[in-house]
PDB file of C-alpha atoms in Angstrom:
ATOM      1  CA  GLN A  12      -3.458  -7.421  18.500  1.00  0.00           C
ATOM      2  CA  LYS A  13      -2.770  -5.733  15.189  1.00  0.00           C
ATOM      3  CA  GLU A  14      -1.856  -8.008  12.304  1.00  0.00           C
ATOM      4  CA  VAL A  15       1.213  -5.967  11.443  1.00  0.00           C
ATOM      5  CA  GLU A  16       2.900  -3.830  14.078  1.00  0.00           C
ATOM      6  CA  GLN A  17       5.501  -1.137  13.717  1.00  0.00           C
ATOM      7  CA  ASN A  18       6.886   1.465  16.053  1.00  0.00           C
ATOM      8  CA  SER A  19       5.478   4.775  14.873  1.00  0.00           C
ATOM      9  CA  GLY A  20       8.678   6.660  15.671  1.00  0.00           C
ATOM     10  CA  PRO A  21      10.002   9.060  14.760  1.00  0.00           C
ATOM     11  CA  LEU A  22      13.291   7.273  14.417  1.00  0.00           C
ATOM     12  CA  SER A  23      16.012   9.878  14.151  1.00  0.00           C
ATOM     13  CA  VAL A  24      19.469   8.999  12.806  1.00  0.00           C
ATOM     14  CA  PRO A  25      22.371  11.161  11.655  1.00  0.00           C
ATOM     15  CA  GLU A  26      23.325  11.280   8.022  1.00  0.00           C
ATOM     16  CA  GLY A  27      25.576   8.388   7.082  1.00  0.00           C
ATOM     17  CA  ALA A  28      24.381   6.131   9.901  1.00  0.00           C
ATOM     18  CA  ILE A  29      22.483   2.859   9.643  1.00  0.00           C
ATOM     19  CA  ALA A  30      18.736   3.084  10.173  1.00  0.00           C
ATOM     20  CA  SER A  31      17.054  -0.052  11.489  1.00  0.00           C
ATOM     21  CA  LEU A  32      13.314  -0.461  11.062  1.00  0.00           C
ATOM     22  CA  ASN A  33      11.397  -3.341  12.580  1.00  0.00           C
ATOM     23  CA  CYS A  34       8.054  -4.979  11.967  1.00  0.00           C
ATOM     24  CA  THR A  35       6.264  -7.900  13.587  1.00  0.00           C
ATOM     25  CA  TYR A  36       3.275  -9.793  12.275  1.00  0.00           C
ATOM     26  CA  SER A  37       0.780 -11.960  14.056  1.00  0.00           C
ATOM     27  CA  ASP A  38      -0.402 -14.453  11.449  1.00  0.00           C
ATOM     28  CA  ARG A  39       1.957 -17.381  10.914  1.00  0.00           C
ATOM     29  CA  VAL A  40       0.517 -18.075   7.468  1.00  0.00           C
ATOM     30  CA  SER A  41       1.847 -14.753   6.190  1.00  0.00           C
ATOM     31  CA  GLN A  42       3.613 -15.493   2.954  1.00  0.00           C
ATOM     32  CA  SER A  43       5.140 -12.406   1.378  1.00  0.00           C
ATOM     33  CA  PHE A  44       6.689  -9.383   3.025  1.00  0.00           C
ATOM     34  CA  PHE A  45       7.265  -5.918   1.681  1.00  0.00           C
ATOM     35  CA  TRP A  46       8.777  -2.627   2.685  1.00  0.00           C
ATOM     36  CA  TYR A  47       7.309   0.523   1.153  1.00  0.00           C
ATOM     37  CA  ARG A  48       8.470   4.097   1.498  1.00  0.00           C
ATOM     38  CA  GLN A  49       5.888   6.853   1.586  1.00  0.00           C
ATOM     39  CA  TYR A  50       6.647  10.540   1.393  1.00  0.00           C
ATOM     40  CA  SER A  51       4.076  12.927   2.799  1.00  0.00           C
ATOM     41  CA  GLY A  52       1.144  13.321   0.433  1.00  0.00           C
ATOM     42  CA  LYS A  53       2.398  10.639  -1.942  1.00  0.00           C
ATOM     43  CA  SER A  54       1.510   7.013  -2.501  1.00  0.00           C
ATOM     44  CA  PRO A  55       3.773   4.185  -1.325  1.00  0.00           C
ATOM     45  CA  GLU A  56       6.694   3.081  -3.426  1.00  0.00           C
ATOM     46  CA  LEU A  57       8.134  -0.403  -3.166  1.00  0.00           C
ATOM     47  CA  ILE A  58      11.617  -0.691  -1.717  1.00  0.00           C
ATOM     48  CA  MET A  59      12.044  -4.388  -1.031  1.00  0.00           C
ATOM     49  CA  SER A  60      10.172  -7.650  -1.130  1.00  0.00           C
ATOM     50  CA  ILE A  61      11.248 -10.774   0.707  1.00  0.00           C
ATOM     51  CA  TYR A  62       9.711 -14.213   0.691  1.00  0.00           C
ATOM     52  CA  SER A  63      12.078 -16.559   2.523  1.00  0.00           C
ATOM     53  CA  ASN A  64      14.055 -16.500   5.743  1.00  0.00           C
ATOM     54  CA  GLY A  65      17.350 -14.676   5.756  1.00  0.00           C
ATOM     55  CA  ASP A  66      18.707 -11.481   4.314  1.00  0.00           C
ATOM     56  CA  LYS A  67      18.094  -9.816   0.994  1.00  0.00           C
ATOM     57  CA  GLU A  68      20.257  -6.920  -0.087  1.00  0.00           C
ATOM     58  CA  ASP A  69      19.564  -4.272  -2.712  1.00  0.00           C
ATOM     59  CA  GLY A  70      21.957  -1.353  -2.782  1.00  0.00           C
ATOM     60  CA  ARG A  71      21.842   0.444   0.561  1.00  0.00           C
ATOM     61  CA  PHE A  72      18.832  -1.568   1.689  1.00  0.00           C
ATOM     62  CA  THR A  73      18.784  -4.965   3.410  1.00  0.00           C
ATOM     63  CA  ALA A  74      15.609  -6.768   4.353  1.00  0.00           C
ATOM     64  CA  GLN A  75      15.735  -9.486   6.977  1.00  0.00           C
ATOM     65  CA  LEU A  76      13.024 -12.058   7.547  1.00  0.00           C
ATOM     66  CA  ASN A  77      12.670 -14.433  10.479  1.00  0.00           C
ATOM     67  CA  LYS A  78       9.486 -16.448  10.156  1.00  0.00           C
ATOM     68  CA  ALA A  79      10.033 -18.359  13.396  1.00  0.00           C
ATOM     69  CA  SER A  80      10.048 -15.106  15.340  1.00  0.00           C
ATOM     70  CA  GLN A  81       7.556 -13.465  12.999  1.00  0.00           C
ATOM     71  CA  TYR A  82       9.488 -10.344  12.322  1.00  0.00           C
ATOM     72  CA  VAL A  83      10.876  -8.569   9.326  1.00  0.00           C
ATOM     73  CA  SER A  84      13.306  -5.698   9.387  1.00  0.00           C
ATOM     74  CA  LEU A  85      14.787  -3.153   7.022  1.00  0.00           C
ATOM     75  CA  LEU A  86      18.282  -1.765   7.326  1.00  0.00           C
ATOM     76  CA  ILE A  87      19.246   1.391   5.486  1.00  0.00           C
ATOM     77  CA  ARG A  88      22.974   1.939   5.251  1.00  0.00           C
ATOM     78  CA  ASP A  89      24.585   5.340   4.728  1.00  0.00           C
ATOM     79  CA  SER A  90      21.278   7.072   5.488  1.00  0.00           C
ATOM     80  CA  GLN A  91      20.615  10.249   3.535  1.00  0.00           C
ATOM     81  CA  PRO A  92      18.268  13.142   4.321  1.00  0.00           C
ATOM     82  CA  SER A  93      16.269  12.080   1.257  1.00  0.00           C
ATOM     83  CA  ASP A  94      15.520   8.801   3.063  1.00  0.00           C
ATOM     84  CA  SER A  95      13.388  10.763   5.534  1.00  0.00           C
ATOM     85  CA  ALA A  96       9.909   9.343   5.042  1.00  0.00           C
ATOM     86  CA  THR A  97       7.435   6.921   6.541  1.00  0.00           C
ATOM     87  CA  TYR A  98       8.325   3.275   6.007  1.00  0.00           C
ATOM     88  CA  LEU A  99       5.448   0.850   5.751  1.00  0.00           C
ATOM     89  CA  CYS A 100       5.727  -2.852   6.366  1.00  0.00           C
ATOM     90  CA  ALA A 101       3.171  -4.972   4.510  1.00  0.00           C
ATOM     91  CA  VAL A 102       2.393  -8.672   4.354  1.00  0.00           C
ATOM     92  CA  THR A 103       0.217 -10.996   2.340  1.00  0.00           C
ATOM     93  CA  LYS A 104      -1.188 -14.340   3.333  1.00  0.00           C
ATOM     94  CA  THR A 105      -1.579 -17.532   1.381  1.00  0.00           C
ATOM     95  CA  GLY A 106      -4.639 -17.303  -0.813  1.00  0.00           C
ATOM     96  CA  ARG A 107      -5.114 -13.586  -0.217  1.00  0.00           C
ATOM     97  CA  ARG A 108      -3.281 -11.207  -2.526  1.00  0.00           C
ATOM     98  CA  ALA A 109      -4.208  -7.999  -0.751  1.00  0.00           C
ATOM     99  CA  LEU A 110      -1.610  -6.283   1.386  1.00  0.00           C
ATOM    100  CA  THR A 111      -2.044  -5.737   5.096  1.00  0.00           C
ATOM    101  CA  PHE A 112      -0.068  -2.703   6.177  1.00  0.00           C
ATOM    102  CA  GLY A 113       1.484  -1.717   9.444  1.00  0.00           C
ATOM    103  CA  SER A 114       0.964   1.808  10.684  1.00  0.00           C
ATOM    104  CA  GLY A 115       4.408   2.852   9.510  1.00  0.00           C
ATOM    105  CA  THR A 116       7.584   4.168  11.097  1.00  0.00           C
ATOM    106  CA  ARG A 117       8.598   7.735  10.453  1.00  0.00           C
ATOM    107  CA  LEU A 118      12.316   8.050   9.777  1.00  0.00           C
ATOM    108  CA  GLN A 119      14.163  11.336  10.115  1.00  0.00           C
ATOM    109  CA  VAL A 120      17.724  11.541   8.823  1.00  0.00           C
ATOM    110  CA  GLN A 121      19.494  14.541  10.292  1.00  0.00           C
ATOM    111  CA  PRO A 122      21.994  16.314   7.982  1.00  0.00           C
TER     112      PRO A 122
ATOM    113  CA  GLY B   6       7.720  -0.506 -16.498  1.00  0.00           C
ATOM    114  CA  ALA B   7       4.823  -1.346 -14.151  1.00  0.00           C
ATOM    115  CA  VAL B   8       3.220   2.083 -14.088  1.00  0.00           C
ATOM    116  CA  VAL B   9      -0.200   2.687 -12.571  1.00  0.00           C
ATOM    117  CA  SER B  10      -2.017   5.963 -13.083  1.00  0.00           C
ATOM    118  CA  GLN B  11      -4.960   7.472 -11.259  1.00  0.00           C
ATOM    119  CA  HIS B  12      -7.291  10.216 -12.327  1.00  0.00           C
ATOM    120  CA  PRO B  13      -8.080  12.714 -10.996  1.00  0.00           C
ATOM    121  CA  SER B  14      -5.197  13.388  -8.627  1.00  0.00           C
ATOM    122  CA  ARG B  15      -7.278  15.773  -6.588  1.00  0.00           C
ATOM    123  CA  VAL B  16     -10.999  16.459  -6.431  1.00  0.00           C
ATOM    124  CA  ILE B  17     -13.172  18.751  -4.349  1.00  0.00           C
ATOM    125  CA  CYS B  18     -16.901  18.174  -4.406  1.00  0.00           C
ATOM    126  CA  LYS B  19     -20.037  19.165  -2.590  1.00  0.00           C
ATOM    127  CA  SER B  20     -21.716  16.867  -0.110  1.00  0.00           C
ATOM    128  CA  GLY B  21     -24.218  14.573  -1.805  1.00  0.00           C
ATOM    129  CA  THR B  22     -22.497  14.367  -5.158  1.00  0.00           C
ATOM    130  CA  SER B  23     -20.797  11.325  -6.648  1.00  0.00           C
ATOM    131  CA  VAL B  24     -17.154  11.133  -7.594  1.00  0.00           C
ATOM    132  CA  LYS B  25     -15.512   8.639  -9.942  1.00  0.00           C
ATOM    133  CA  ILE B  26     -11.829   7.749  -9.634  1.00  0.00           C
ATOM    134  CA  GLU B  27     -10.040   5.849 -12.390  1.00  0.00           C
ATOM    135  CA  CYS B  28      -7.107   3.503 -11.926  1.00  0.00           C
ATOM    136  CA  ARG B  29      -5.184   2.348 -15.000  1.00  0.00           C
ATOM    137  CA  SER B  30      -2.301  -0.033 -15.476  1.00  0.00           C
ATOM    138  CA  LEU B  31      -0.357   1.584 -18.311  1.00  0.00           C
ATOM    139  CA  ASP B  32       2.115  -1.061 -19.418  1.00  0.00           C
ATOM    140  CA  PHE B  33       0.753  -4.303 -18.066  1.00  0.00           C
ATOM    141  CA  GLN B  34      -2.524  -6.107 -17.681  1.00  0.00           C
ATOM    142  CA  ALA B  35      -4.036  -6.482 -14.245  1.00  0.00           C
ATOM    143  CA  THR B  36      -6.673  -9.068 -13.472  1.00  0.00           C
ATOM    144  CA  THR B  37      -6.675  -7.846  -9.902  1.00  0.00           C
ATOM    145  CA  MET B  38      -6.609  -4.298  -8.596  1.00  0.00           C
ATOM    146  CA  PHE B  39      -6.936  -3.134  -5.029  1.00  0.00           C
ATOM    147  CA  TRP B  40      -8.450   0.021  -3.576  1.00  0.00           C
ATOM    148  CA  TYR B  41      -7.065   1.491  -0.360  1.00  0.00           C
ATOM    149  CA  ARG B  42      -8.013   4.495   1.713  1.00  0.00           C
ATOM    150  CA  GLN B  43      -5.637   6.448   3.911  1.00  0.00           C
ATOM    151  CA  PHE B  44      -6.648   9.031   6.493  1.00  0.00           C
ATOM    152  CA  PRO B  45      -4.099  11.626   7.678  1.00  0.00           C
ATOM    153  CA  LYS B  46      -1.249  10.121   9.670  1.00  0.00           C
ATOM    154  CA  LYS B  47      -2.814   6.678   9.385  1.00  0.00           C
ATOM    155  CA  SER B  48      -1.837   3.629   7.400  1.00  0.00           C
ATOM    156  CA  LEU B  49      -3.450   2.299   4.265  1.00  0.00           C
ATOM    157  CA  MET B  50      -6.641   0.341   4.803  1.00  0.00           C
ATOM    158  CA  LEU B  51      -7.855  -2.052   2.140  1.00  0.00           C
ATOM    159  CA  MET B  52     -11.362  -1.217   0.965  1.00  0.00           C
ATOM    160  CA  ALA B  53     -11.924  -3.788  -1.740  1.00  0.00           C
ATOM    161  CA  THR B  54     -10.354  -6.128  -4.232  1.00  0.00           C
ATOM    162  CA  SER B  55     -11.359  -5.488  -7.811  1.00  0.00           C
ATOM    163  CA  ASN B  56     -11.445  -8.465 -10.141  1.00  0.00           C
ATOM    164  CA  GLU B  57     -11.687  -8.064 -13.900  1.00  0.00           C
ATOM    165  CA  GLY B  58     -15.002  -9.305 -15.199  1.00  0.00           C
ATOM    166  CA  SER B  59     -16.519 -10.107 -11.827  1.00  0.00           C
ATOM    167  CA  LYS B  60     -17.860  -8.425  -8.737  1.00  0.00           C
ATOM    168  CA  ALA B  61     -15.493  -6.747  -6.347  1.00  0.00           C
ATOM    169  CA  THR B  62     -14.807  -8.216  -2.937  1.00  0.00           C
ATOM    170  CA  TYR B  63     -15.319  -5.675  -0.174  1.00  0.00           C
ATOM    171  CA  GLU B  64     -13.660  -5.635   3.221  1.00  0.00           C
ATOM    172  CA  GLN B  65     -15.763  -5.812   6.331  1.00  0.00           C
ATOM    173  CA  GLY B  66     -17.297  -2.467   7.158  1.00  0.00           C
ATOM    174  CA  VAL B  67     -17.011  -1.044   3.640  1.00  0.00           C
ATOM    175  CA  GLU B  68     -20.402  -0.307   2.088  1.00  0.00           C
ATOM    176  CA  LYS B  69     -20.535  -1.754  -1.401  1.00  0.00           C
ATOM    177  CA  ASP B  70     -23.477   0.449  -2.383  1.00  0.00           C
ATOM    178  CA  LYS B  71     -21.570   3.554  -1.408  1.00  0.00           C
ATOM    179  CA  PHE B  72     -18.240   2.621  -2.964  1.00  0.00           C
ATOM    180  CA  LEU B  73     -19.047   1.206  -6.378  1.00  0.00           C
ATOM    181  CA  ILE B  74     -16.217  -0.612  -8.094  1.00  0.00           C
ATOM    182  CA  ASN B  75     -16.100  -1.594 -11.741  1.00  0.00           C
ATOM    183  CA  HIS B  76     -13.236  -3.495 -13.345  1.00  0.00           C
ATOM    184  CA  ALA B  77     -14.395  -3.737 -16.924  1.00  0.00           C
ATOM    185  CA  SER B  78     -11.056  -4.328 -18.608  1.00  0.00           C
ATOM    186  CA  LEU B  79      -7.612  -5.679 -17.837  1.00  0.00           C
ATOM    187  CA  THR B  80      -6.213  -2.176 -17.532  1.00  0.00           C
ATOM    188  CA  LEU B  81      -8.954  -0.143 -15.885  1.00  0.00           C
ATOM    189  CA  SER B  82     -10.764  -0.182 -12.557  1.00  0.00           C
ATOM    190  CA  THR B  83     -13.015   2.604 -11.319  1.00  0.00           C
ATOM    191  CA  LEU B  84     -14.144   3.543  -7.833  1.00  0.00           C
ATOM    192  CA  THR B  85     -17.252   5.691  -7.526  1.00  0.00           C
ATOM    193  CA  VAL B  86     -17.965   7.313  -4.198  1.00  0.00           C
ATOM    194  CA  THR B  87     -21.719   7.847  -4.238  1.00  0.00           C
ATOM    195  CA  SER B  88     -23.470  10.558  -2.252  1.00  0.00           C
ATOM    196  CA  ALA B  89     -20.189  11.695  -0.793  1.00  0.00           C
ATOM    197  CA  HIS B  90     -20.077  13.211   2.677  1.00  0.00           C
ATOM    198  CA  PRO B  91     -17.302  15.079   4.493  1.00  0.00           C
ATOM    199  CA  GLU B  92     -16.301  11.917   6.361  1.00  0.00           C
ATOM    200  CA  ASP B  93     -15.438  10.343   2.987  1.00  0.00           C
ATOM    201  CA  SER B  94     -12.679  12.902   2.542  1.00  0.00           C
ATOM    202  CA  SER B  95      -9.497  10.868   2.320  1.00  0.00           C
ATOM    203  CA  PHE B  96      -6.579   9.793   0.142  1.00  0.00           C
ATOM    204  CA  TYR B  97      -7.709   6.965  -2.139  1.00  0.00           C
ATOM    205  CA  ILE B  98      -4.966   4.797  -3.616  1.00  0.00           C
ATOM    206  CA  CYS B  99      -5.224   1.935  -6.048  1.00  0.00           C
ATOM    207  CA  SER B 100      -2.735  -0.800  -6.751  1.00  0.00           C
ATOM    208  CA  ALA B 101      -2.505  -3.440  -9.429  1.00  0.00           C
ATOM    209  CA  ARG B 102      -0.995  -6.852  -9.748  1.00  0.00           C
ATOM    210  CA  ASP B 103       0.576  -7.907 -13.037  1.00  0.00           C
ATOM    211  CA  ARG B 104      -1.474 -10.655 -14.675  1.00  0.00           C
ATOM    212  CA  LEU B 105       1.706 -12.317 -15.895  1.00  0.00           C
ATOM    213  CA  ALA B 106       3.413 -12.301 -12.496  1.00  0.00           C
ATOM    214  CA  GLY B 107       3.944 -15.758 -11.151  1.00  0.00           C
ATOM    215  CA  TYR B 108       1.969 -17.030  -8.207  1.00  0.00           C
ATOM    216  CA  SER B 109       5.152 -16.884  -6.158  1.00  0.00           C
ATOM    217  CA  THR B 110       5.145 -13.106  -6.228  1.00  0.00           C
ATOM    218  CA  ASP B 111       2.582 -10.789  -4.684  1.00  0.00           C
ATOM    219  CA  THR B 112       4.191  -7.541  -5.819  1.00  0.00           C
ATOM    220  CA  GLN B 113       1.701  -4.739  -6.330  1.00  0.00           C
ATOM    221  CA  TYR B 114       2.265  -1.440  -8.058  1.00  0.00           C
ATOM    222  CA  PHE B 115       0.613   1.623  -6.615  1.00  0.00           C
ATOM    223  CA  GLY B 116      -1.004   4.537  -8.353  1.00  0.00           C
ATOM    224  CA  PRO B 117      -0.176   8.087  -7.241  1.00  0.00           C
ATOM    225  CA  GLY B 118      -3.414   8.442  -5.284  1.00  0.00           C
ATOM    226  CA  THR B 119      -6.471  10.681  -5.409  1.00  0.00           C
ATOM    227  CA  ARG B 120      -7.132  13.197  -2.691  1.00  0.00           C
ATOM    228  CA  LEU B 121     -10.855  13.644  -2.201  1.00  0.00           C
ATOM    229  CA  THR B 122     -12.245  16.582  -0.248  1.00  0.00           C
ATOM    230  CA  VAL B 123     -15.978  16.705   0.347  1.00  0.00           C
ATOM    231  CA  LEU B 124     -17.295  20.062   1.453  1.00  0.00           C
TER     232      LEU B 124
END
């Protein structure tokens, strides 16, 4: 079982719709959770971080964390073609600062 | 703020040569930097954790004698790929953690990456 699992996609949504990206993790001691966006040929850029159960909103993005079910999700409202990218879920564990990444979900926003 | 640079952005070398990649935190000090490798259409895989003033910690399966890491200052870590071979061709990305960030945050800032092609 992979430590961090994501559906590889592609997830295709029309412009203006809500895109929902999901991620599950296997290790219950995971502490911090991140969503990164990566455009082809570029390095990841941080979109959201979340540390406690519940929702965290930042502009068009909402991260949701459920530690009991061991999943974290990212909602993108009013999706734009420029949101088309691969979205990487990453976690850290207590005492280990390095990130463990999922394989990423490719999002395609259709104009 | 929180800018990380990498140099070079792209390098092509012959098999058997060594290549050095620099990772710099430009506006903050980083006691810890991380080196990742990403193959096409794959996710980032941690290679090693670079600690300022001490030896790097390598992930299982990563040869420390092949991938030499030096973190001599609070703003610079280098990765040297020694005796490079075509299978080392990859996208190498570093990240850095702000020394002043609290222990409650694990946020890392990524460099733009270095694309290595070994002929």
